[in-house]
Coordinates of C-alpha atoms in Angstrom, one line a residue:
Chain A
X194 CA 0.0 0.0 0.0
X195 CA 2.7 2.3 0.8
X196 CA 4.8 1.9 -2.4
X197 CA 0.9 2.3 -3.9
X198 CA 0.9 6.0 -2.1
X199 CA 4.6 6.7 -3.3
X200 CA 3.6 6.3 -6.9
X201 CA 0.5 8.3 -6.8
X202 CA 2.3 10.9 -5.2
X203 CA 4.8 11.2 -7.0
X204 CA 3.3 11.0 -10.4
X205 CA -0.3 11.4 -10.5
X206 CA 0.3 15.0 -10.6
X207 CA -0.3 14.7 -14.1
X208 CA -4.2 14.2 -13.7
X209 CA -4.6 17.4 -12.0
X210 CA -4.4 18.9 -14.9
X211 CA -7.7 16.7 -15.6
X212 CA -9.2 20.3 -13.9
X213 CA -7.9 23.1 -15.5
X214 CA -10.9 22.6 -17.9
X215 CA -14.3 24.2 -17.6
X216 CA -17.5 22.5 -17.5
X217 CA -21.0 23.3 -17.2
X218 CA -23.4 23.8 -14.2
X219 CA -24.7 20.7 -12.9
X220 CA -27.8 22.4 -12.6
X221 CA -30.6 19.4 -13.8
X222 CA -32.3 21.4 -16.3
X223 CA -28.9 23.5 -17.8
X224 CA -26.6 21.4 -20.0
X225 CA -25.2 24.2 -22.3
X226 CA -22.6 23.0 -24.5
X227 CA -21.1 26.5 -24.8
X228 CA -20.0 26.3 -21.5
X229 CA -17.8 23.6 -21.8
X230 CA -14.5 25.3 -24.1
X231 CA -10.9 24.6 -23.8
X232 CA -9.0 26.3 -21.2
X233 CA -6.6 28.5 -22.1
X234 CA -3.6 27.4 -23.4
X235 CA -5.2 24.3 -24.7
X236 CA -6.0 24.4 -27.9
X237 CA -8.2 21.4 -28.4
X238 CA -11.8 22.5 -28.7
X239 CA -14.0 20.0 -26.1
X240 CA -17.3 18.6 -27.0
X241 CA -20.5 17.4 -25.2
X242 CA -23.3 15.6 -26.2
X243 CA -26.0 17.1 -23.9
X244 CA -29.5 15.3 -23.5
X245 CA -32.1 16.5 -21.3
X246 CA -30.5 17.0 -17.9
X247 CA -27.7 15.1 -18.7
X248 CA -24.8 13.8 -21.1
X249 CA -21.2 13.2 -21.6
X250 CA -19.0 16.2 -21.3
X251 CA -15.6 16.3 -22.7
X252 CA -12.7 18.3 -21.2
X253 CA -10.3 19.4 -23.8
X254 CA -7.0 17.3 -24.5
X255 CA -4.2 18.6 -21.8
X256 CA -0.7 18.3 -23.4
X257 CA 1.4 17.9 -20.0
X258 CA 5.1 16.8 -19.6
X259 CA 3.8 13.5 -19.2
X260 CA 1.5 13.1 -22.5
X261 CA -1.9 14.2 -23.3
X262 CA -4.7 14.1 -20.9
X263 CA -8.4 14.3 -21.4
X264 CA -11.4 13.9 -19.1
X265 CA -15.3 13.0 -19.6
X266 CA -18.2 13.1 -17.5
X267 CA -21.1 11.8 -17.7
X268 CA -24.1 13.4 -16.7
X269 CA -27.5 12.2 -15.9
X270 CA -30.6 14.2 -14.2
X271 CA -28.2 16.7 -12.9
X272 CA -25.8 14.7 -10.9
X273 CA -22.5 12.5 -12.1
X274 CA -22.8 8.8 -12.9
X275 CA -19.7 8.8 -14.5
X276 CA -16.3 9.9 -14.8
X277 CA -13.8 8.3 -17.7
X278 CA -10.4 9.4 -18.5
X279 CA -9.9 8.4 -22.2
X280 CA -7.0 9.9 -23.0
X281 CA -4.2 9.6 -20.5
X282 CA -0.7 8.8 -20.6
X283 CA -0.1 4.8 -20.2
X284 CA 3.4 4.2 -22.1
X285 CA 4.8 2.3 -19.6
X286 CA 3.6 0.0 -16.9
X287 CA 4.0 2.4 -14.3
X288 CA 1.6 4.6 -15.8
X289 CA -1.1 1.9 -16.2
X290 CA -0.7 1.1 -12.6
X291 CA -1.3 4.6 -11.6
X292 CA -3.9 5.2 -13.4
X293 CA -5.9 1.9 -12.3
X294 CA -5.0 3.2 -8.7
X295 CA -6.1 6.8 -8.7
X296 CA -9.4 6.9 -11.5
X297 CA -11.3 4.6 -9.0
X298 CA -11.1 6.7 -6.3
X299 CA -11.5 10.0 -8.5
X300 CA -14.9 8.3 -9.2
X301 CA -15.6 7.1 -6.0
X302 CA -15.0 10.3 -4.5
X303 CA -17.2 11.9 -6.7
X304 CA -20.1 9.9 -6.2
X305 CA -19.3 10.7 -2.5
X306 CA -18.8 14.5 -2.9
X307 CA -22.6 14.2 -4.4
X308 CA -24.1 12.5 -1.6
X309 CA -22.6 15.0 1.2
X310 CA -24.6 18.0 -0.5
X311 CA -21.4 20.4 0.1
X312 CA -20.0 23.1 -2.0
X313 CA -16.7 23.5 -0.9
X314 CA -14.1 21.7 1.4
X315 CA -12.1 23.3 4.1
X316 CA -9.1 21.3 5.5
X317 CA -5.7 21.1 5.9
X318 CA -3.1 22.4 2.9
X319 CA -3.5 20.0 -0.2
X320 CA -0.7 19.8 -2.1
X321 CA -0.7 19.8 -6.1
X322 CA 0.5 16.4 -6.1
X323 CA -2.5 14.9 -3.4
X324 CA -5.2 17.2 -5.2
X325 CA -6.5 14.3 -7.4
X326 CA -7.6 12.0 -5.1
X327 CA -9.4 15.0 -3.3
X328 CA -12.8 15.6 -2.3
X329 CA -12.2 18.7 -3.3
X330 CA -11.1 18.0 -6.7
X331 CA -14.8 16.0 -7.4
X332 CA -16.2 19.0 -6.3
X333 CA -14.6 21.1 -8.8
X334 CA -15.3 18.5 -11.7
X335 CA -18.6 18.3 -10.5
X336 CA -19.8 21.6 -9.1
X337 CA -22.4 20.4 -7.2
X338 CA -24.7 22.1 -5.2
Chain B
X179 CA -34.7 36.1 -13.9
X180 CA -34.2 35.5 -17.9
X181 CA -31.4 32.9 -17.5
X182 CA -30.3 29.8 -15.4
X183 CA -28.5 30.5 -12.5
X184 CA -25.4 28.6 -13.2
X185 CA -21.9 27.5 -11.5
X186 CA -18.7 27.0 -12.8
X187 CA -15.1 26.5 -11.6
X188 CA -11.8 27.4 -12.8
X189 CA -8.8 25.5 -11.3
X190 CA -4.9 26.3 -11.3
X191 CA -2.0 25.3 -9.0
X192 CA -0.3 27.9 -7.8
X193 CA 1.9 28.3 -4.7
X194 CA 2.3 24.3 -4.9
X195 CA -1.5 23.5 -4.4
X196 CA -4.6 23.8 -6.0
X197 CA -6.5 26.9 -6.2
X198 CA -10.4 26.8 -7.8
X199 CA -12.7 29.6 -8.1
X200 CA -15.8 28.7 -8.5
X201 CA -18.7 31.3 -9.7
X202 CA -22.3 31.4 -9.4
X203 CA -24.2 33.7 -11.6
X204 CA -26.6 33.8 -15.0
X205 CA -24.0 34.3 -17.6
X206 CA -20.1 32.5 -16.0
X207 CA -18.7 32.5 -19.4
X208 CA -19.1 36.0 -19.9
X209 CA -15.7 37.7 -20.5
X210 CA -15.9 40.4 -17.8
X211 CA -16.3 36.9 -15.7
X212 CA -13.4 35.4 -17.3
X213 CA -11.1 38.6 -16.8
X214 CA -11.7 38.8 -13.0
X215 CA -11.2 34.9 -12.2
X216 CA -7.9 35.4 -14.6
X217 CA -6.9 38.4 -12.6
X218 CA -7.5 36.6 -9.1
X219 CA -4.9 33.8 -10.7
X220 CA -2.6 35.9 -11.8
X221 CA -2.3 38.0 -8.8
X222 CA -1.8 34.7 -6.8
X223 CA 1.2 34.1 -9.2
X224 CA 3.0 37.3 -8.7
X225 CA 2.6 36.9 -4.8
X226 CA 4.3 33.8 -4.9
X227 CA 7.1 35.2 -7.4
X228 CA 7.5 37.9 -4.8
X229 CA 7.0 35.3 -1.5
X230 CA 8.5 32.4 -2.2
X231 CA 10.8 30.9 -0.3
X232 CA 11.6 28.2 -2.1
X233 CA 12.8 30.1 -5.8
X234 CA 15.8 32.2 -5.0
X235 CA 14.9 35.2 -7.2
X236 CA 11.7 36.0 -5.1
X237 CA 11.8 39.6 -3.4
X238 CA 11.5 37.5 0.1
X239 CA 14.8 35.4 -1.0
X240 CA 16.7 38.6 -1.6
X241 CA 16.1 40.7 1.5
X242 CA 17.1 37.2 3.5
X243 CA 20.5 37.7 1.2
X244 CA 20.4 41.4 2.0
X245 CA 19.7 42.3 -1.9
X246 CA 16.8 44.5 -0.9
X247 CA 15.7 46.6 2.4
X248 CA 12.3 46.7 3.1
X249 CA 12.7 51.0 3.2
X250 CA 13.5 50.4 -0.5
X251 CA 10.5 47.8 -1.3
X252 CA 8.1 50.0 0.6
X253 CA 8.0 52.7 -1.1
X254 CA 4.0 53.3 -2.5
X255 CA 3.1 54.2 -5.5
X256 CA 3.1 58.5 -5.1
X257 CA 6.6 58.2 -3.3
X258 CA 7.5 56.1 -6.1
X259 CA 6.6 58.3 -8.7
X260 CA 8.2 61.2 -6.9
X261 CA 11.3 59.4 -6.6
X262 CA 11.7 58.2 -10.2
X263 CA 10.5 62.0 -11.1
X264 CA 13.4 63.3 -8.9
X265 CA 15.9 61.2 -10.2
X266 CA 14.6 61.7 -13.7
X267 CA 15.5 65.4 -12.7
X268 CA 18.7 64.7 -11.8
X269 CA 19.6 62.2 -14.5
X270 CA 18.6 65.7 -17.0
X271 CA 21.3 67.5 -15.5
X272 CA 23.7 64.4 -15.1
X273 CA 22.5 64.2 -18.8
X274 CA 23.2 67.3 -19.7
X275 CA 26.5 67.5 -17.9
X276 CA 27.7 64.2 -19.7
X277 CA 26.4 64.9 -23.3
X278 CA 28.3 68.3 -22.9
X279 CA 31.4 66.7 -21.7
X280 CA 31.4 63.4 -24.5
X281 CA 29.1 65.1 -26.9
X282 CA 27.0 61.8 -26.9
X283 CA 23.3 62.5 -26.0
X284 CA 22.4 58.7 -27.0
X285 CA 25.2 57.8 -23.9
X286 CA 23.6 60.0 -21.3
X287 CA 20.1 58.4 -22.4
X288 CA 21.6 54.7 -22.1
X289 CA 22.6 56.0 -18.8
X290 CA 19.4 57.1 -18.1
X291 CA 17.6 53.9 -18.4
X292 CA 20.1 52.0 -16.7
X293 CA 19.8 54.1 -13.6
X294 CA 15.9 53.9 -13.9
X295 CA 16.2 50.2 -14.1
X296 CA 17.7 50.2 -10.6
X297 CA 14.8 52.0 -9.1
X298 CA 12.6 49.9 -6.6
X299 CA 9.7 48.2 -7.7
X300 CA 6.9 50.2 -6.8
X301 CA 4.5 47.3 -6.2
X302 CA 6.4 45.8 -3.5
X303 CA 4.7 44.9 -0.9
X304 CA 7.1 42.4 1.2
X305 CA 7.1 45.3 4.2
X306 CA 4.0 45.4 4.5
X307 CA 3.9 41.3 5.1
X308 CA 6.5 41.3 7.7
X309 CA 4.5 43.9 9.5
X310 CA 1.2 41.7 9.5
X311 CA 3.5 38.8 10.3
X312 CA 3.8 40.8 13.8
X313 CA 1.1 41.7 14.4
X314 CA 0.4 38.2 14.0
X315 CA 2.7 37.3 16.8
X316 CA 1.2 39.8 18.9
X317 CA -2.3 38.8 18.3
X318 CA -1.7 35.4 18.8
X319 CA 0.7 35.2 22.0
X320 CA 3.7 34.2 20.0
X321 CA 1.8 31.3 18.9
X322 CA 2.0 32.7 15.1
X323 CA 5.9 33.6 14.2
X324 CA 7.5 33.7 11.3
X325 CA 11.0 32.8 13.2
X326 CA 9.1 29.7 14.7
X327 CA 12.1 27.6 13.9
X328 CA 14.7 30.1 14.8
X329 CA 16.6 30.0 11.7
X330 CA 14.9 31.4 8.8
X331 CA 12.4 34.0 8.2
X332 CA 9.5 32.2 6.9
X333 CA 6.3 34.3 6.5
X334 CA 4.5 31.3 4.1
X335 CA 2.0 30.8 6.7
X336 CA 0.1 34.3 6.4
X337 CA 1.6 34.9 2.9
X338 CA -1.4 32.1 1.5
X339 CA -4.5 34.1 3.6
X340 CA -3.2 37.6 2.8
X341 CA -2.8 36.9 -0.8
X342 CA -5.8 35.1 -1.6
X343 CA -7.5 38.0 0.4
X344 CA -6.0 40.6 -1.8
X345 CA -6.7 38.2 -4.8
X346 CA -10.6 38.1 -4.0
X347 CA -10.9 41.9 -4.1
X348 CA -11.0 40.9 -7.7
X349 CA -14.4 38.6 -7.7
X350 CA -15.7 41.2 -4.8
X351 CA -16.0 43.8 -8.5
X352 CA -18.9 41.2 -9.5
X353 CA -21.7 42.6 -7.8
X354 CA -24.7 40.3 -7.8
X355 CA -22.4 37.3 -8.4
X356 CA -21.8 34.6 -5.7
X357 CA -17.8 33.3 -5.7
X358 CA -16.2 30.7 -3.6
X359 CA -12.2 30.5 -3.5
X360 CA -10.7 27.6 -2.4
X361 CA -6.8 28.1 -1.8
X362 CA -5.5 24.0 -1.0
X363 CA -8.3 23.7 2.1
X364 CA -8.6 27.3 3.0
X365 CA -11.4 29.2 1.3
X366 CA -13.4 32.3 1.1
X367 CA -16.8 32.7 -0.1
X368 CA -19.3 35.4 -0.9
X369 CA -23.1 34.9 -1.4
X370 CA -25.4 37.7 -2.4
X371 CA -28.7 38.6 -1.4
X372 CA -31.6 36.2 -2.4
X373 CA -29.0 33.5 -3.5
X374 CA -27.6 30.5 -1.3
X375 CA -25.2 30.6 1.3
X376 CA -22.0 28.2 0.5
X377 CA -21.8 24.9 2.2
X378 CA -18.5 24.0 3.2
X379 CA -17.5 20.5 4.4
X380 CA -14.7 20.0 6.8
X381 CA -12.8 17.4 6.3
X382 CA -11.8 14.8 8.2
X383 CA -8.2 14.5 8.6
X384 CA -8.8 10.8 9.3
X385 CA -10.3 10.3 6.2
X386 CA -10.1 12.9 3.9
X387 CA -12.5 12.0 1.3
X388 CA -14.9 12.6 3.9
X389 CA -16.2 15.3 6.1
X390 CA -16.9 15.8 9.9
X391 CA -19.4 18.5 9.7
X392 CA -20.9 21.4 7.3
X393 CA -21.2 24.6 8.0
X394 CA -23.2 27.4 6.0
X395 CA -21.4 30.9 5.3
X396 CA -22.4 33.3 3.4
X397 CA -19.6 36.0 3.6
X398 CA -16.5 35.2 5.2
X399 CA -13.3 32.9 5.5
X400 CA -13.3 29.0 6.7
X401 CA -9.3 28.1 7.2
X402 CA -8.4 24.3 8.4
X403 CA -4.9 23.5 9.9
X404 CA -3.6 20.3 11.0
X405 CA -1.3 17.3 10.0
X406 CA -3.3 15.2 7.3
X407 CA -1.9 16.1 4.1
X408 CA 2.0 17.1 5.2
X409 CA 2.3 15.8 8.9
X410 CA 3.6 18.1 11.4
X411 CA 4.6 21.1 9.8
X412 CA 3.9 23.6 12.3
X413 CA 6.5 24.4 14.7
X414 CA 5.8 25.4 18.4
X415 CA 7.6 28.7 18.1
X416 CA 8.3 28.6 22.3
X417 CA 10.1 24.8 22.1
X418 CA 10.7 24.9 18.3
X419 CA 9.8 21.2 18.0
X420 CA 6.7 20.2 15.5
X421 CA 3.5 20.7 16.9
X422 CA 1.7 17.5 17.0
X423 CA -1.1 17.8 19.9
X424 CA -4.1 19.2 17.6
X425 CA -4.8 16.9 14.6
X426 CA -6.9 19.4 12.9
X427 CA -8.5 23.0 13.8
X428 CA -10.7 24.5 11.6
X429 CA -11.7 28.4 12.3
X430 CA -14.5 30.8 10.9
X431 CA -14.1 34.9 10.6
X432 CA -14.8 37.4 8.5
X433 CA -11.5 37.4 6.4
X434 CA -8.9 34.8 5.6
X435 CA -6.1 36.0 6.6
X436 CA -6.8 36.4 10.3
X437 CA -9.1 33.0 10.3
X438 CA -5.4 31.2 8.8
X439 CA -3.5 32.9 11.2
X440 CA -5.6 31.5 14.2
X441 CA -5.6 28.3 12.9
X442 CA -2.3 28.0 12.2
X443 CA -1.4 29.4 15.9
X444 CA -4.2 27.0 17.2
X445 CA -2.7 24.3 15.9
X446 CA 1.1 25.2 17.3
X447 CA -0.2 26.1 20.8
X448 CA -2.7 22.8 21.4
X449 CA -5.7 22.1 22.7
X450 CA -6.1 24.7 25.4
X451 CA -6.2 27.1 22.0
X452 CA -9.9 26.9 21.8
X453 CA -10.7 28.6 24.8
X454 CA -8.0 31.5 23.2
X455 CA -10.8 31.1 20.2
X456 CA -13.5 31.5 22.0
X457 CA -12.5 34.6 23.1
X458 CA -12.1 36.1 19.5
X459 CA -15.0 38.5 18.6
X460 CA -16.3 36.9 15.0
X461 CA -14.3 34.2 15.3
X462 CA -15.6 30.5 15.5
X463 CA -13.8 27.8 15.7
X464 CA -13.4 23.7 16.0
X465 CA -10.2 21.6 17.3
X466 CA -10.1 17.8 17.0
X467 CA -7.1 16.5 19.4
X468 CA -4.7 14.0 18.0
X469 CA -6.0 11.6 20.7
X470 CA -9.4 12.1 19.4
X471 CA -11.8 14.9 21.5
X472 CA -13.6 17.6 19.5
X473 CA -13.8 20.6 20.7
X474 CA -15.3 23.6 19.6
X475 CA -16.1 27.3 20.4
X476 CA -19.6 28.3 21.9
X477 CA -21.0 29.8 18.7
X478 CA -19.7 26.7 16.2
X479 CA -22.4 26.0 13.6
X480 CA -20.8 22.9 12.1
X481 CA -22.8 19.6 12.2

């Protein structure tokens, strides 16, 4: 488990940058794909496929030091049922392990964030490197309210 | 109302942690939107090019070296202006004096902008944080210091809530619009009439992907410090050993800086703190021991 930690901490950095893109409100009745754009400096434009209260939103493609990076959530009656990471570096084994360790509990975490009804988290610092397996880090994919 | 009332967030890392803004109005993608959450980043990014400690061209590093005085980095903006006017003055007539003596007017006006290179910068604002960071210590007993290890001058631990308090006078330009910032665990909010308060969780430093409590705010600062993410980092500034009685205290006031500097000084003097918090006008507050008590001031809302 340690040696698990190690890893995540000292790579999985890369998957914050997973959040420097912009996504709509949650809201269940607002899915405008306008609001969903690349975030500056990334040029790839996103893409969501909005239904009624719901769909898959796209985060633009992230180039990091590491190798491109994308996010998609999924969206239904307002709330997240999904989060998928499609694009995301795995050219070695290392990577794979990392990201079969840390996108399980980005989801799980997000699903949690949900069911506690909170805006916002206050707690001790966060460092860049332990933002992705934060609470608060659903919460700014999600923006829930 | 014509449109949704929407929400969206904008994250960077800055200062080593994550920072996210998030925004709650009718149109968030609007460019005067996007302009202030830029300018609350970028502000955030100049602090920490003048604060850092860890990058060695950082104003802070320099006056440690003795590069810069804090006379020289305080000077505001009019004294600024009067200086550079003054030795603009004198530069003429140095000017004058050399291009009559060489004959080389482009020489005296290379000369010229050298010397007005050397000038302090006129945003500079490193004095003014060494004078909060005493006040701090006076405020807090002691218990705040930016000599707490008795080496280095470290002023990190009120840099974060002063300059995300200065950075938010950017969102507090977007009247009508509620804003949340959320600096690495220690955030500031503002709601506006007729619109939701902010719910913030607290986490639990046991488990961080949950939270003990949630309290409501509206307007105002909720800072949280304690050993979860980096272990003991504060240092008792009286035995200069890490502080490792209170496993997390988080604290409620009207601004961030103050509500980080109590918690912060909470944390270093231990669990007799809260009854110091207690007595804080505007300030709530709530202290969980590392051997597992809760305690918390007489008006703490959290659940």
């Amino acid at each position: 488990m340690r040696r698990v930690t190690l890893w995540v901490l000292s790579t999985v950095a890369v998957l914050v940058l997973l959040f420097t893109y912009r996504t709509s409100t949650m809201g269940p009745t607002t899915t405008p794909p306008a609001a969903i754009a690349a975030a500056p400096g990334q040029n790839a434009p996103a893409a969501a496929r909005a239904g009624s209260g719901g769909g898959t939103y796209e985060g633009s493609v992230a180039q990091t030091r590491w190798g491109p990076v994308q996010v998609t959530i999924t969206v239904s009656g307002g709330r997240i049922t999904g989060v998928d990471v499609p694009v995301f570096p795995a050219g070695n084994r290392r990577d794979e392990e990392i990201n079969a360790f840390a996108l399980p509990v980005l989801r799980q975490e997000t699903v949690e964030a949900q069911s506690a009804e909170i805006d916002t988290v206050s707690g001790a610092t966060v460092t860049s490197d332990g933002y992705i397996a934060s609470l608060q880090a659903a919460l700014d994919a999600a923006h829930l309210s | 109302m014509t449109a949704a009332y929407q929400r969206r967030a904008w994250v960077q890392q800055i200062m080593g942690m994550p920072v996210s803004v998030h925004v709650r109005c009718d149109d968030p993608s609007a460019a005067h939107v996007e302009h202030r959450v830029a300018a609350v980043f970028a502000e955030l990014r100049h602090a920490d090019a003048v604060f850092s400690p860890y990058r060695d061209d950082s104003d802070l590093s320099r006056w440690q070296r003795g590069e810069l005085t804090l006379h020289s980095a305080n000077v505001p903006l009019t004294k600024a202006d009067a200086a550079f006017a003054e030795a603009d003055a004198a530069l003429v007539k140095a000017g004058a004096a050399l291009a009559e003596a060489n004959g080389t007017l482009a020489e005296a006006a290379a000369a010229l902008a050298e010397v007005n290179g050397t000038l302090p910068k006129a945003d500079f604002t490193l004095a003014e944080v060494v004078a909060l960071c005493e006040q701090a210590r006076l405020r807090t007993g002691g218990w705040f210091d930016a000599r707490a290890d008795g080496r280095t001058y470290d002023p990190s631990g009120l840099v974060k809530g002063w300059a995300v308090q200065r950075a938010a006078r950017n969102l507090a330009g977007l009247h009508g619009y509620g804003w949340c910032l959320n600096a690495g665990g220690d955030v500031l909010v503002h709601a506006p009439d007729g619109r939701p308060p902010w719910r913030v969780g607290i986490e639990d430093p046991d488990r961080p992907s949950r939270t003990t409590g949630v309290i409501t705010v509206r307007d105002g600062a909720v800072a949280t410090s304690g050993t979860a993410h980096r272990g003991a980092h504060i240092t008792d500034p009286h035995t200069r050993a890490p502080a490792t009685k209170v496993r997390a205290v988080t604290v409620t006031g009207p601004d961030l800086l103050w509500a980080d500097v109590y918690a912060t000084a909470a944390a270093a003097r231990g669990t007799d703190a809260i009854d110091w918090l207690n007595s804080l006008p505007r300030i709530e507050a709530q202290l969980l021991t590392t051997t597992g008590t809760t305690h918390t001031t007489t008006g703490w809302s959290g659940g």
